[in-house]
mmCIF file of C-alpha atoms and ligand atoms in Angstrom:
data_model
loop_
_atom_site.group_PDB
_atom_site.id
_atom_site.type_symbol
_atom_site.label_atom_id
_atom_site.label_comp_id
_atom_site.label_asym_id
_atom_site.label_seq_id
_atom_site.Cartn_x
_atom_site.Cartn_y
_atom_site.Cartn_z
ATOM 1 C CA MET A 125 -7.829 -83.821 2.319
ATOM 2 C CA LEU A 126 -8.118 -80.285 0.946
ATOM 3 C CA VAL A 127 -7.414 -77.654 3.551
ATOM 4 C CA PRO A 128 -8.540 -74.091 2.943
ATOM 5 C CA ASN A 129 -6.148 -71.247 3.691
ATOM 6 C CA SER A 130 -7.184 -68.434 6.019
ATOM 7 C CA LEU A 131 -9.140 -66.859 3.182
ATOM 8 C CA GLY A 132 -11.099 -69.995 2.470
ATOM 9 C CA ILE A 133 -9.320 -70.844 -0.770
ATOM 10 C CA VAL A 134 -7.871 -74.229 -1.673
ATOM 11 C CA MET A 135 -4.971 -74.277 -4.108
ATOM 12 C CA ILE A 136 -4.257 -77.483 -5.984
ATOM 13 C CA TRP A 137 -2.313 -78.340 -9.113
ATOM 14 C CA ASN A 138 -3.910 -80.198 -11.992
ATOM 15 C CA LEU A 139 -2.167 -82.957 -13.929
ATOM 16 C CA ASP A 140 -0.227 -80.713 -16.270
ATOM 17 C CA ARG A 141 1.084 -78.798 -13.228
ATOM 18 C CA ARG A 142 -0.993 -75.668 -13.859
ATOM 19 C CA ARG A 143 -2.307 -74.288 -10.611
ATOM 20 C CA VAL A 144 -6.074 -74.167 -10.306
ATOM 21 C CA THR A 145 -8.122 -72.821 -7.459
ATOM 22 C CA ILE A 146 -11.136 -74.460 -5.945
ATOM 23 C CA PRO A 147 -13.375 -72.238 -3.872
ATOM 24 C CA PHE A 148 -13.929 -73.744 -0.444
ATOM 25 C CA MET A 149 -15.953 -72.314 2.420
ATOM 26 C CA LEU A 150 -16.813 -68.742 1.459
ATOM 27 C CA PRO A 151 -14.134 -67.049 -0.627
ATOM 28 C CA THR A 152 -15.372 -63.444 -0.526
ATOM 29 C CA ILE A 153 -12.052 -61.928 -1.575
ATOM 30 C CA ALA A 154 -8.498 -63.252 -1.841
ATOM 31 C CA TRP A 155 -5.127 -62.827 -3.489
ATOM 32 C CA GLU A 156 -4.361 -65.164 -6.346
ATOM 33 C CA ASP A 157 -1.193 -64.965 -8.424
ATOM 34 C CA GLY A 158 -0.707 -61.282 -7.592
ATOM 35 C CA VAL A 159 -4.239 -60.178 -8.454
ATOM 36 C CA ILE A 160 -7.394 -59.877 -6.361
ATOM 37 C CA VAL A 161 -10.109 -62.421 -6.946
ATOM 38 C CA MET A 162 -13.642 -62.022 -5.609
ATOM 39 C CA VAL A 163 -16.860 -63.939 -5.993
ATOM 40 C CA ASP A 164 -19.328 -61.930 -8.089
ATOM 41 C CA GLN A 165 -22.145 -61.384 -5.584
ATOM 42 C CA ARG A 166 -24.499 -60.130 -8.311
ATOM 43 C CA LYS A 167 -24.579 -63.604 -9.823
ATOM 44 C CA LEU A 168 -25.229 -65.624 -6.643
ATOM 45 C CA PRO A 169 -26.912 -67.976 -5.963
ATOM 46 C CA ALA A 170 -27.501 -69.016 -9.585
ATOM 47 C CA ARG A 171 -23.829 -69.013 -10.537
ATOM 48 C CA GLU A 172 -20.476 -68.903 -8.715
ATOM 49 C CA VAL A 173 -18.456 -66.616 -10.939
ATOM 50 C CA TYR A 174 -15.087 -65.145 -9.920
ATOM 51 C CA VAL A 175 -13.931 -61.683 -10.940
ATOM 52 C CA ARG A 176 -10.239 -60.782 -11.144
ATOM 53 C CA CYS A 177 -9.098 -57.215 -10.420
ATOM 54 C CA ARG A 178 -5.696 -56.095 -11.660
ATOM 55 C CA THR A 179 -5.780 -52.420 -10.598
ATOM 56 C CA ALA A 180 -7.308 -50.257 -7.869
ATOM 57 C CA ARG A 181 -9.579 -48.829 -10.576
ATOM 58 C CA GLU A 182 -10.962 -52.305 -11.238
ATOM 59 C CA VAL A 183 -11.471 -52.865 -7.493
ATOM 60 C CA GLY A 184 -13.303 -49.511 -7.335
ATOM 61 C CA LYS A 185 -15.544 -50.587 -10.198
ATOM 62 C CA ALA A 186 -16.251 -53.907 -8.453
ATOM 63 C CA ILE A 187 -17.355 -51.987 -5.333
ATOM 64 C CA THR A 188 -19.546 -49.519 -7.248
ATOM 65 C CA LYS A 189 -21.168 -52.276 -9.292
ATOM 66 C CA MET A 190 -21.776 -54.452 -6.182
ATOM 67 C CA VAL A 191 -19.570 -57.354 -7.300
ATOM 68 C CA ILE A 192 -18.434 -57.044 -3.689
ATOM 69 C CA ARG A 193 -20.651 -55.328 -1.121
ATOM 70 C CA GLY A 194 -21.277 -55.172 2.613
ATOM 71 C CA ALA A 195 -19.584 -52.592 4.837
ATOM 72 C CA PRO A 196 -16.580 -54.535 6.196
ATOM 73 C CA ALA A 197 -16.027 -56.337 2.871
ATOM 74 C CA ILE A 198 -15.705 -53.103 0.920
ATOM 75 C CA GLY A 199 -13.237 -51.819 3.536
ATOM 76 C CA VAL A 200 -11.155 -54.967 3.045
ATOM 77 C CA ALA A 201 -11.448 -54.646 -0.755
ATOM 78 C CA ALA A 202 -10.252 -51.028 -0.635
ATOM 79 C CA ALA A 203 -7.236 -51.917 1.542
ATOM 80 C CA MET A 204 -6.316 -54.782 -0.790
ATOM 81 C CA GLY A 205 -6.938 -52.559 -3.826
ATOM 82 C CA LEU A 206 -4.360 -50.078 -2.532
ATOM 83 C CA ALA A 207 -1.852 -52.882 -1.984
ATOM 84 C CA LEU A 208 -2.577 -54.121 -5.501
ATOM 85 C CA GLU A 209 -1.978 -50.672 -6.983
ATOM 86 C CA LEU A 210 1.440 -50.458 -5.311
ATOM 87 C CA ARG A 211 2.338 -54.035 -6.188
ATOM 88 C CA ARG A 212 1.769 -53.277 -9.908
ATOM 89 C CA SER A 213 3.411 -49.839 -9.764
ATOM 90 C CA ARG A 214 6.559 -49.140 -11.778
ATOM 91 C CA ALA A 215 7.270 -45.889 -9.896
ATOM 92 C CA SER A 216 10.987 -45.137 -9.886
ATOM 93 C CA GLY A 217 10.891 -43.189 -6.615
ATOM 94 C CA THR A 218 8.794 -42.726 -3.503
ATOM 95 C CA ASN A 219 7.359 -39.378 -4.686
ATOM 96 C CA GLN A 220 5.859 -40.980 -7.745
ATOM 97 C CA LEU A 221 4.679 -43.954 -5.674
ATOM 98 C CA ALA A 222 2.978 -41.569 -3.230
ATOM 99 C CA THR A 223 1.192 -39.768 -6.091
ATOM 100 C CA GLU A 224 -0.122 -43.090 -7.393
ATOM 101 C CA PHE A 225 -1.095 -44.258 -3.893
ATOM 102 C CA TYR A 226 -3.068 -41.127 -2.980
ATOM 103 C CA ARG A 227 -4.755 -41.085 -6.397
ATOM 104 C CA ALA A 228 -5.933 -44.653 -5.769
ATOM 105 C CA CYS A 229 -7.146 -43.635 -2.273
ATOM 106 C CA ASP A 230 -9.301 -40.876 -3.817
ATOM 107 C CA LEU A 231 -10.660 -43.187 -6.456
ATOM 108 C CA LEU A 232 -11.669 -45.869 -3.939
ATOM 109 C CA ALA A 233 -13.144 -43.328 -1.506
ATOM 110 C CA ALA A 234 -15.484 -42.122 -4.268
ATOM 111 C CA THR A 235 -17.102 -45.537 -4.806
ATOM 112 C CA ARG A 236 -19.863 -45.682 -2.183
ATOM 113 C CA PRO A 237 -20.688 -43.053 0.465
ATOM 114 C CA THR A 238 -22.524 -44.738 3.349
ATOM 115 C CA ALA A 239 -20.422 -47.566 4.817
ATOM 116 C CA VAL A 240 -17.797 -45.931 7.010
ATOM 117 C CA ASN A 241 -15.596 -49.049 6.974
ATOM 118 C CA LEU A 242 -14.457 -47.990 3.494
ATOM 119 C CA PHE A 243 -13.114 -44.650 4.761
ATOM 120 C CA TRP A 244 -11.803 -46.275 7.948
ATOM 121 C CA ALA A 245 -9.732 -48.758 5.899
ATOM 122 C CA ILE A 246 -8.420 -46.103 3.505
ATOM 123 C CA GLY A 247 -7.519 -43.858 6.472
ATOM 124 C CA ARG A 248 -5.634 -46.706 8.123
ATOM 125 C CA MET A 249 -3.665 -47.441 4.936
ATOM 126 C CA LYS A 250 -2.868 -43.749 4.500
ATOM 127 C CA ARG A 251 -1.481 -43.514 8.039
ATOM 128 C CA VAL A 252 0.804 -46.513 7.519
ATOM 129 C CA PHE A 253 1.968 -45.183 4.163
ATOM 130 C CA ALA A 254 2.656 -41.670 5.498
ATOM 131 C CA GLU A 255 4.582 -42.981 8.520
ATOM 132 C CA ALA A 256 6.760 -45.244 6.383
ATOM 133 C CA LEU A 257 7.375 -42.408 3.929
ATOM 134 C CA ARG A 258 8.427 -40.104 6.789
ATOM 135 C CA ALA A 259 10.754 -42.798 8.097
ATOM 136 C CA GLY A 260 12.503 -42.854 4.693
ATOM 137 C CA GLY A 261 11.193 -46.212 3.454
ATOM 138 C CA SER A 262 12.125 -47.279 -0.089
ATOM 139 C CA THR A 263 9.503 -48.031 -2.750
ATOM 140 C CA ASP A 264 9.968 -51.765 -2.146
ATOM 141 C CA GLU A 265 9.619 -51.352 1.625
ATOM 142 C CA LEU A 266 6.459 -49.282 1.183
ATOM 143 C CA LYS A 267 4.954 -51.934 -1.080
ATOM 144 C CA VAL A 268 5.677 -54.723 1.413
ATOM 145 C CA LEU A 269 4.320 -52.705 4.351
ATOM 146 C CA ILE A 270 1.111 -51.758 2.591
ATOM 147 C CA GLU A 271 0.426 -55.310 1.486
ATOM 148 C CA ALA A 272 1.016 -56.593 5.019
ATOM 149 C CA GLU A 273 -1.361 -53.933 6.361
ATOM 150 C CA ALA A 274 -4.061 -54.872 3.848
ATOM 151 C CA ASN A 275 -3.784 -58.521 4.853
ATOM 152 C CA GLN A 276 -3.981 -57.443 8.484
ATOM 153 C CA VAL A 277 -7.198 -55.465 7.771
ATOM 154 C CA HIS A 278 -8.631 -58.631 6.220
ATOM 155 C CA ASP A 279 -7.528 -61.078 8.933
ATOM 156 C CA ALA A 280 -8.544 -58.699 11.754
ATOM 157 C CA ASP A 281 -12.026 -58.374 10.287
ATOM 158 C CA VAL A 282 -12.504 -62.144 10.330
ATOM 159 C CA ALA A 283 -11.231 -62.275 13.929
ATOM 160 C CA SER A 284 -13.590 -59.426 14.918
ATOM 161 C CA CYS A 285 -16.569 -61.222 13.378
ATOM 162 C CA ARG A 286 -15.723 -64.399 15.277
ATOM 163 C CA ALA A 287 -15.369 -62.471 18.555
ATOM 164 C CA LEU A 288 -18.556 -60.454 18.126
ATOM 165 C CA GLY A 289 -20.314 -63.662 17.104
ATOM 166 C CA ARG A 290 -19.445 -65.218 20.476
ATOM 167 C CA HIS A 291 -20.710 -62.138 22.379
ATOM 168 C CA GLY A 292 -23.908 -61.981 20.348
ATOM 169 C CA ALA A 293 -24.645 -65.702 20.646
ATOM 170 C CA GLU A 294 -25.074 -65.247 24.406
ATOM 171 C CA LEU A 295 -28.025 -62.924 23.739
ATOM 172 C CA PHE A 296 -29.969 -65.601 21.878
ATOM 173 C CA PRO A 297 -32.493 -67.797 23.664
ATOM 174 C CA VAL A 298 -31.718 -71.561 23.525
ATOM 175 C CA ASP A 299 -34.477 -71.899 20.977
ATOM 176 C CA ALA A 300 -33.803 -68.897 18.762
ATOM 177 C CA ARG A 301 -36.154 -67.897 15.972
ATOM 178 C CA VAL A 302 -34.169 -65.137 14.342
ATOM 179 C CA LEU A 303 -35.086 -62.533 11.752
ATOM 180 C CA THR A 304 -32.245 -60.925 9.812
ATOM 181 C CA HIS A 305 -32.334 -58.303 7.082
ATOM 182 C CA CYS A 306 -30.031 -57.921 4.070
ATOM 183 C CA ASN A 307 -26.777 -59.898 4.107
ATOM 184 C CA ALA A 308 -24.358 -59.338 6.966
ATOM 185 C CA GLY A 309 -22.611 -62.631 6.393
ATOM 186 C CA ALA A 310 -19.232 -63.947 5.294
ATOM 187 C CA LEU A 311 -19.868 -62.361 1.904
ATOM 188 C CA ALA A 312 -20.309 -58.919 3.484
ATOM 189 C CA THR A 313 -17.180 -59.120 5.654
ATOM 190 C CA GLY A 314 -13.662 -60.542 5.486
ATOM 191 C CA GLY A 315 -15.350 -63.839 6.405
ATOM 192 C CA TYR A 316 -17.749 -65.446 8.950
ATOM 193 C CA GLY A 317 -20.084 -62.441 9.077
ATOM 194 C CA SER A 318 -21.405 -59.981 11.657
ATOM 195 C CA ALA A 319 -25.160 -60.678 12.030
ATOM 196 C CA LEU A 320 -24.605 -64.108 10.478
ATOM 197 C CA GLY A 321 -21.497 -64.443 12.674
ATOM 198 C CA VAL A 322 -23.804 -64.203 15.701
ATOM 199 C CA ILE A 323 -26.110 -66.798 14.151
ATOM 200 C CA ARG A 324 -23.194 -69.111 13.297
ATOM 201 C CA ALA A 325 -21.722 -68.757 16.801
ATOM 202 C CA ALA A 326 -25.105 -69.553 18.382
ATOM 203 C CA VAL A 327 -25.313 -72.729 16.296
ATOM 204 C CA GLU A 328 -21.725 -73.601 17.258
ATOM 205 C CA ALA A 329 -22.668 -73.040 20.924
ATOM 206 C CA GLY A 330 -25.344 -75.716 20.574
ATOM 207 C CA LYS A 331 -28.419 -73.468 20.485
ATOM 208 C CA ARG A 332 -31.372 -74.405 18.303
ATOM 209 C CA VAL A 333 -31.517 -71.721 15.631
ATOM 210 C CA ALA A 334 -34.066 -71.136 12.877
ATOM 211 C CA VAL A 335 -33.565 -68.099 10.658
ATOM 212 C CA TYR A 336 -35.994 -65.972 8.692
ATOM 213 C CA ALA A 337 -34.205 -64.030 5.948
ATOM 214 C CA ASP A 338 -36.268 -61.284 4.414
ATOM 215 C CA GLU A 339 -35.792 -60.719 0.709
ATOM 216 C CA THR A 340 -34.372 -57.191 0.997
ATOM 217 C CA ARG A 341 -35.717 -55.483 -2.085
ATOM 218 C CA PRO A 342 -34.481 -54.243 -4.444
ATOM 219 C CA PHE A 343 -31.079 -55.961 -4.564
ATOM 220 C CA LEU A 344 -32.324 -59.117 -2.804
ATOM 221 C CA GLN A 345 -29.286 -59.618 -0.574
ATOM 222 C CA GLY A 346 -31.470 -61.538 1.892
ATOM 223 C CA ALA A 347 -33.110 -63.900 -0.588
ATOM 224 C CA ARG A 348 -29.998 -64.469 -2.688
ATOM 225 C CA LEU A 349 -26.995 -64.157 -0.379
ATOM 226 C CA THR A 350 -28.114 -64.720 3.214
ATOM 227 C CA ALA A 351 -30.213 -67.729 2.265
ATOM 228 C CA TRP A 352 -27.317 -69.081 0.152
ATOM 229 C CA GLU A 353 -24.836 -68.793 3.024
ATOM 230 C CA LEU A 354 -27.176 -70.318 5.606
ATOM 231 C CA VAL A 355 -28.278 -73.213 3.436
ATOM 232 C CA ARG A 356 -24.597 -74.010 2.721
ATOM 233 C CA ASP A 357 -24.076 -74.119 6.498
ATOM 234 C CA ASP A 358 -27.092 -76.368 6.930
ATOM 235 C CA ILE A 359 -28.890 -73.812 9.112
ATOM 236 C CA ASP A 360 -32.704 -73.909 9.112
ATOM 237 C CA THR A 361 -33.645 -71.042 6.736
ATOM 238 C CA THR A 362 -36.954 -69.576 5.596
ATOM 239 C CA VAL A 363 -37.138 -66.717 3.093
ATOM 240 C CA ILE A 364 -39.975 -64.195 3.357
ATOM 241 C CA THR A 365 -40.777 -61.051 1.393
ATOM 242 C CA ASP A 366 -40.122 -57.745 3.161
ATOM 243 C CA GLY A 367 -43.848 -57.057 3.535
ATOM 244 C CA MET A 368 -44.336 -60.218 5.610
ATOM 245 C CA VAL A 369 -42.230 -59.061 8.576
ATOM 246 C CA GLY A 370 -45.182 -57.656 10.563
ATOM 247 C CA SER A 371 -47.321 -60.762 10.105
ATOM 248 C CA LEU A 372 -44.379 -62.995 10.990
ATOM 249 C CA MET A 373 -43.910 -61.162 14.271
ATOM 250 C CA LEU A 374 -47.623 -61.028 15.023
ATOM 251 C CA ALA A 375 -47.755 -64.790 14.515
ATOM 252 C CA GLY A 376 -45.084 -65.188 17.230
ATOM 253 C CA LYS A 377 -42.602 -66.786 14.851
ATOM 254 C CA VAL A 378 -39.643 -64.532 15.768
ATOM 255 C CA ASN A 379 -38.064 -64.026 19.200
ATOM 256 C CA VAL A 380 -34.926 -62.064 18.264
ATOM 257 C CA VAL A 381 -33.721 -59.790 15.436
ATOM 258 C CA VAL A 382 -30.098 -59.275 14.445
ATOM 259 C CA VAL A 383 -28.850 -57.096 11.587
ATOM 260 C CA GLY A 384 -25.525 -55.617 10.464
ATOM 261 C CA ALA A 385 -24.580 -51.949 10.090
ATOM 262 C CA ASP A 386 -22.953 -49.664 7.564
ATOM 263 C CA ARG A 387 -22.289 -46.774 9.914
ATOM 264 C CA ILE A 388 -23.002 -46.244 13.604
ATOM 265 C CA ALA A 389 -23.170 -42.610 14.715
ATOM 266 C CA ALA A 390 -21.791 -41.508 18.095
ATOM 267 C CA ASN A 391 -25.280 -41.574 19.663
ATOM 268 C CA GLY A 392 -25.999 -45.144 18.466
ATOM 269 C CA ASP A 393 -28.173 -44.318 15.434
ATOM 270 C CA VAL A 394 -27.476 -46.998 12.831
ATOM 271 C CA ALA A 395 -27.430 -46.777 9.052
ATOM 272 C CA ASN A 396 -28.071 -50.138 7.462
ATOM 273 C CA LYS A 397 -29.778 -51.564 4.387
ATOM 274 C CA ILE A 398 -33.059 -49.890 3.442
ATOM 275 C CA GLY A 399 -35.876 -51.609 5.328
ATOM 276 C CA THR A 400 -33.945 -52.036 8.580
ATOM 277 C CA TYR A 401 -35.857 -49.155 10.174
ATOM 278 C CA THR A 402 -39.192 -50.797 9.333
ATOM 279 C CA VAL A 403 -38.016 -54.068 10.903
ATOM 280 C CA ALA A 404 -36.863 -52.204 14.049
ATOM 281 C CA VAL A 405 -40.225 -50.417 14.434
ATOM 282 C CA MET A 406 -42.028 -53.741 14.043
ATOM 283 C CA ALA A 407 -39.728 -55.401 16.595
ATOM 284 C CA LYS A 408 -40.428 -52.608 19.114
ATOM 285 C CA GLU A 409 -44.192 -52.959 18.524
ATOM 286 C CA HIS A 410 -43.967 -56.691 19.266
ATOM 287 C CA SER A 411 -41.448 -56.395 22.168
ATOM 288 C CA ILE A 412 -38.861 -58.447 20.281
ATOM 289 C CA PRO A 413 -35.214 -57.597 21.082
ATOM 290 C CA PHE A 414 -33.495 -55.834 18.178
ATOM 291 C CA TYR A 415 -29.690 -56.177 17.986
ATOM 292 C CA VAL A 416 -27.113 -54.691 15.640
ATOM 293 C CA ALA A 417 -23.873 -56.638 15.108
ATOM 294 C CA ALA A 418 -20.841 -54.785 13.747
ATOM 295 C CA PRO A 419 -17.082 -54.529 14.244
ATOM 296 C CA VAL A 420 -15.892 -51.277 15.851
ATOM 297 C CA SER A 421 -14.581 -50.174 12.428
ATOM 298 C CA THR A 422 -18.260 -49.363 11.726
ATOM 299 C CA ILE A 423 -18.469 -46.791 14.550
ATOM 300 C CA ASP A 424 -18.108 -43.202 13.362
ATOM 301 C CA LEU A 425 -17.626 -40.840 16.286
ATOM 302 C CA ASP A 426 -17.256 -37.904 13.895
ATOM 303 C CA THR A 427 -20.940 -38.232 13.048
ATOM 304 C CA THR A 428 -22.989 -37.091 16.017
ATOM 305 C CA ASP A 429 -26.275 -38.707 15.001
ATOM 306 C CA GLY A 430 -27.992 -40.424 12.111
ATOM 307 C CA SER A 431 -29.007 -37.188 10.391
ATOM 308 C CA GLY A 432 -25.352 -36.682 9.424
ATOM 309 C CA ILE A 433 -24.948 -40.043 7.665
ATOM 310 C CA PRO A 434 -24.807 -39.762 3.858
ATOM 311 C CA ILE A 435 -27.364 -42.111 2.300
ATOM 312 C CA GLU A 436 -26.486 -43.511 -1.094
ATOM 313 C CA GLU A 437 -29.189 -43.346 -3.755
ATOM 314 C CA ARG A 438 -28.812 -45.991 -6.405
ATOM 315 C CA ASP A 439 -29.955 -46.409 -9.983
ATOM 316 C CA ALA A 440 -33.760 -46.346 -10.457
ATOM 317 C CA ARG A 441 -33.415 -49.445 -12.620
ATOM 318 C CA GLU A 442 -32.774 -51.572 -9.509
ATOM 319 C CA VAL A 443 -36.401 -50.868 -8.527
ATOM 320 C CA SER A 444 -38.071 -50.585 -11.914
ATOM 321 C CA HIS A 445 -36.579 -53.796 -13.310
ATOM 322 C CA LEU A 446 -35.959 -57.361 -12.257
ATOM 323 C CA GLY A 447 -33.162 -58.498 -14.534
ATOM 324 C CA ALA A 448 -34.299 -57.622 -18.033
ATOM 325 C CA SER A 449 -38.013 -57.414 -17.114
ATOM 326 C CA GLN A 450 -39.550 -54.043 -16.461
ATOM 327 C CA LEU A 451 -41.836 -54.059 -13.406
ATOM 328 C CA THR A 452 -43.061 -50.475 -13.324
ATOM 329 C CA PRO A 453 -44.909 -48.450 -15.954
ATOM 330 C CA GLU A 454 -43.086 -45.803 -17.975
ATOM 331 C CA GLY A 455 -43.658 -42.443 -16.314
ATOM 332 C CA ALA A 456 -43.674 -43.696 -12.682
ATOM 333 C CA ALA A 457 -40.997 -41.925 -10.673
ATOM 334 C CA ILE A 458 -38.627 -44.138 -8.651
ATOM 335 C CA TRP A 459 -36.932 -43.426 -5.307
ATOM 336 C CA ASN A 460 -34.113 -45.814 -4.457
ATOM 337 C CA PRO A 461 -32.207 -44.987 -1.252
ATOM 338 C CA ALA A 462 -29.901 -47.930 -0.490
ATOM 339 C CA PHE A 463 -29.904 -47.390 3.290
ATOM 340 C CA ASP A 464 -32.011 -46.017 6.118
ATOM 341 C CA VAL A 465 -31.255 -44.902 9.654
ATOM 342 C CA THR A 466 -32.633 -46.739 12.676
ATOM 343 C CA PRO A 467 -32.735 -44.442 15.703
ATOM 344 C CA ALA A 468 -30.811 -45.612 18.768
ATOM 345 C CA SER A 469 -34.066 -45.679 20.763
ATOM 346 C CA LEU A 470 -35.184 -48.776 18.806
ATOM 347 C CA ILE A 471 -31.940 -50.711 19.415
ATOM 348 C CA ASP A 472 -31.497 -53.015 22.433
ATOM 349 C CA GLY A 473 -27.797 -53.669 21.941
ATOM 350 C CA ILE A 474 -24.891 -53.156 19.552
ATOM 351 C CA VAL A 475 -22.719 -56.261 19.477
ATOM 352 C CA THR A 476 -19.018 -55.562 18.819
ATOM 353 C CA GLU A 477 -15.883 -57.685 19.098
ATOM 354 C CA HIS A 478 -15.294 -55.961 22.461
ATOM 355 C CA GLY A 479 -18.652 -56.855 23.951
ATOM 356 C CA VAL A 480 -22.281 -55.781 23.783
ATOM 357 C CA CYS A 481 -22.902 -52.013 23.977
ATOM 358 C CA ARG A 482 -26.153 -51.094 25.739
ATOM 359 C CA PRO A 483 -27.975 -47.762 25.863
ATOM 360 C CA PRO A 484 -26.953 -45.045 26.480
ATOM 361 C CA PHE A 485 -24.764 -45.727 23.430
ATOM 362 C CA THR A 486 -22.940 -42.405 23.679
ATOM 363 C CA GLU A 487 -21.060 -43.953 26.608
ATOM 364 C CA SER A 488 -20.981 -47.649 25.743
ATOM 365 C CA LEU A 489 -19.672 -47.127 22.187
ATOM 366 C CA LEU A 490 -16.805 -45.043 23.576
ATOM 367 C CA LYS A 491 -15.947 -47.859 25.982
ATOM 368 C CA ALA A 492 -15.915 -50.426 23.141
ATOM 369 C CA LEU A 493 -13.581 -48.188 21.141
ATOM 370 C CA ALA A 494 -11.318 -47.673 24.156
ATOM 371 C CA ARG A 495 -11.046 -51.464 24.564
ATOM 372 C CA ALA A 496 -10.091 -51.652 20.873
ATOM 373 C CA GLU A 497 -7.202 -49.281 21.468
ATOM 374 C CA CYS A 498 -5.950 -50.963 24.669
ATOM 375 C CA PRO A 499 -7.072 -54.572 24.462
HETATM 376 O O1 MRU B 182 -25.683 -52.274 -0.320
HETATM 377 P P1 MRU B 182 -24.962 -53.332 0.452
HETATM 378 O O2 MRU B 182 -25.307 -54.716 0.027
HETATM 379 O O3 MRU B 182 -23.483 -53.081 0.508
HETATM 380 O O4 MRU B 182 -25.523 -53.175 1.938
HETATM 381 C C1 MRU B 182 -25.101 -54.056 2.919
HETATM 382 C C2 MRU B 182 -25.741 -53.853 4.225
HETATM 383 O O5 MRU B 182 -26.532 -52.968 4.428
HETATM 384 C C3 MRU B 182 -25.288 -54.749 5.338
HETATM 385 O O6 MRU B 182 -26.337 -55.035 6.206
HETATM 386 C C4 MRU B 182 -24.174 -54.039 6.105
HETATM 387 O O7 MRU B 182 -23.178 -53.619 5.228
HETATM 388 C C5 MRU B 182 -23.575 -54.892 7.157
HETATM 389 S S1 MRU B 182 -22.520 -56.099 6.447
HETATM 390 C C6 MRU B 182 -21.723 -56.937 7.675
#
């Protein structure tokens, strides 16, 4: 029997003793022969293509170009990218190693502005590096420490998703008809998923679960990635276009909503994929509970409320084109914000690995963070 490692990768050797890798479960990102390998999320579900990154610069490019995306996943990718940069470094002393390390930190921090997990992961790696440097660590010791920390960021994210999944599953009715937006699944995290982690945990707990995945224009994370993950897990899945959400709710087909988050401000305002706000307003109108599922690495206490969250604007071509086909006439202006902010007043609960935070979020988020520091 083939047994996947903790990253969901099976290693086998073919007949002429060359190692080959078979993807198993959901291999979002993993080490392989000293380089980072990630599934190219732009190509799913049509093709499972794997991209290899040999430098932090290549990891940065993979984040910018959406080869890997999703808030926790890009945090994990950045941490691993820093470890990769050190692993490949030929620096003769710690000063040179530090210059290379901090340069890679800057490069990765400039990839995407909204998901705070990216900056959280880079900050964590910087602290470990600086402490080890102060303690007089050698270049080899620094490399080993940073790689161990990156692997810890990855493993801890999977553990957080599993824990928050269990908390969130308790919020679902026994017969759950769930709407989710974008992809907050294994592909968007170290593994298992946040919103999809809740869905998976509810299924594992024996609840009947049917999921509506909205398309999530323009990048189609819902139609392509969420549906792909759920179908692979044999979970009842229906894809709708974004404009159908209101009718779906009016028809009584949804009794709970769960989405992920890219950044949660101190007051509980949540930045997530563009369209989340519309779904939350609709859920409020139809008295359907609206939950956000995210590890505490997504909470940003330095941002008081949603107005302070930087919203990435992406290339107009994502809206004007579908693949090579142009959808819009020449001369039409395009606006393409990748995220929106859902005000805390529309959110019934924020599910973290340390339990479900309820309004007022200013207090409950602090409590979740305190539990993270002293488990
Ligand atoms: O632009 P993306 O695909 O990186 O946006 C992803 C989302 O908005 C997700 O919902 C969010 O990151 C949560 S992922 C667990």
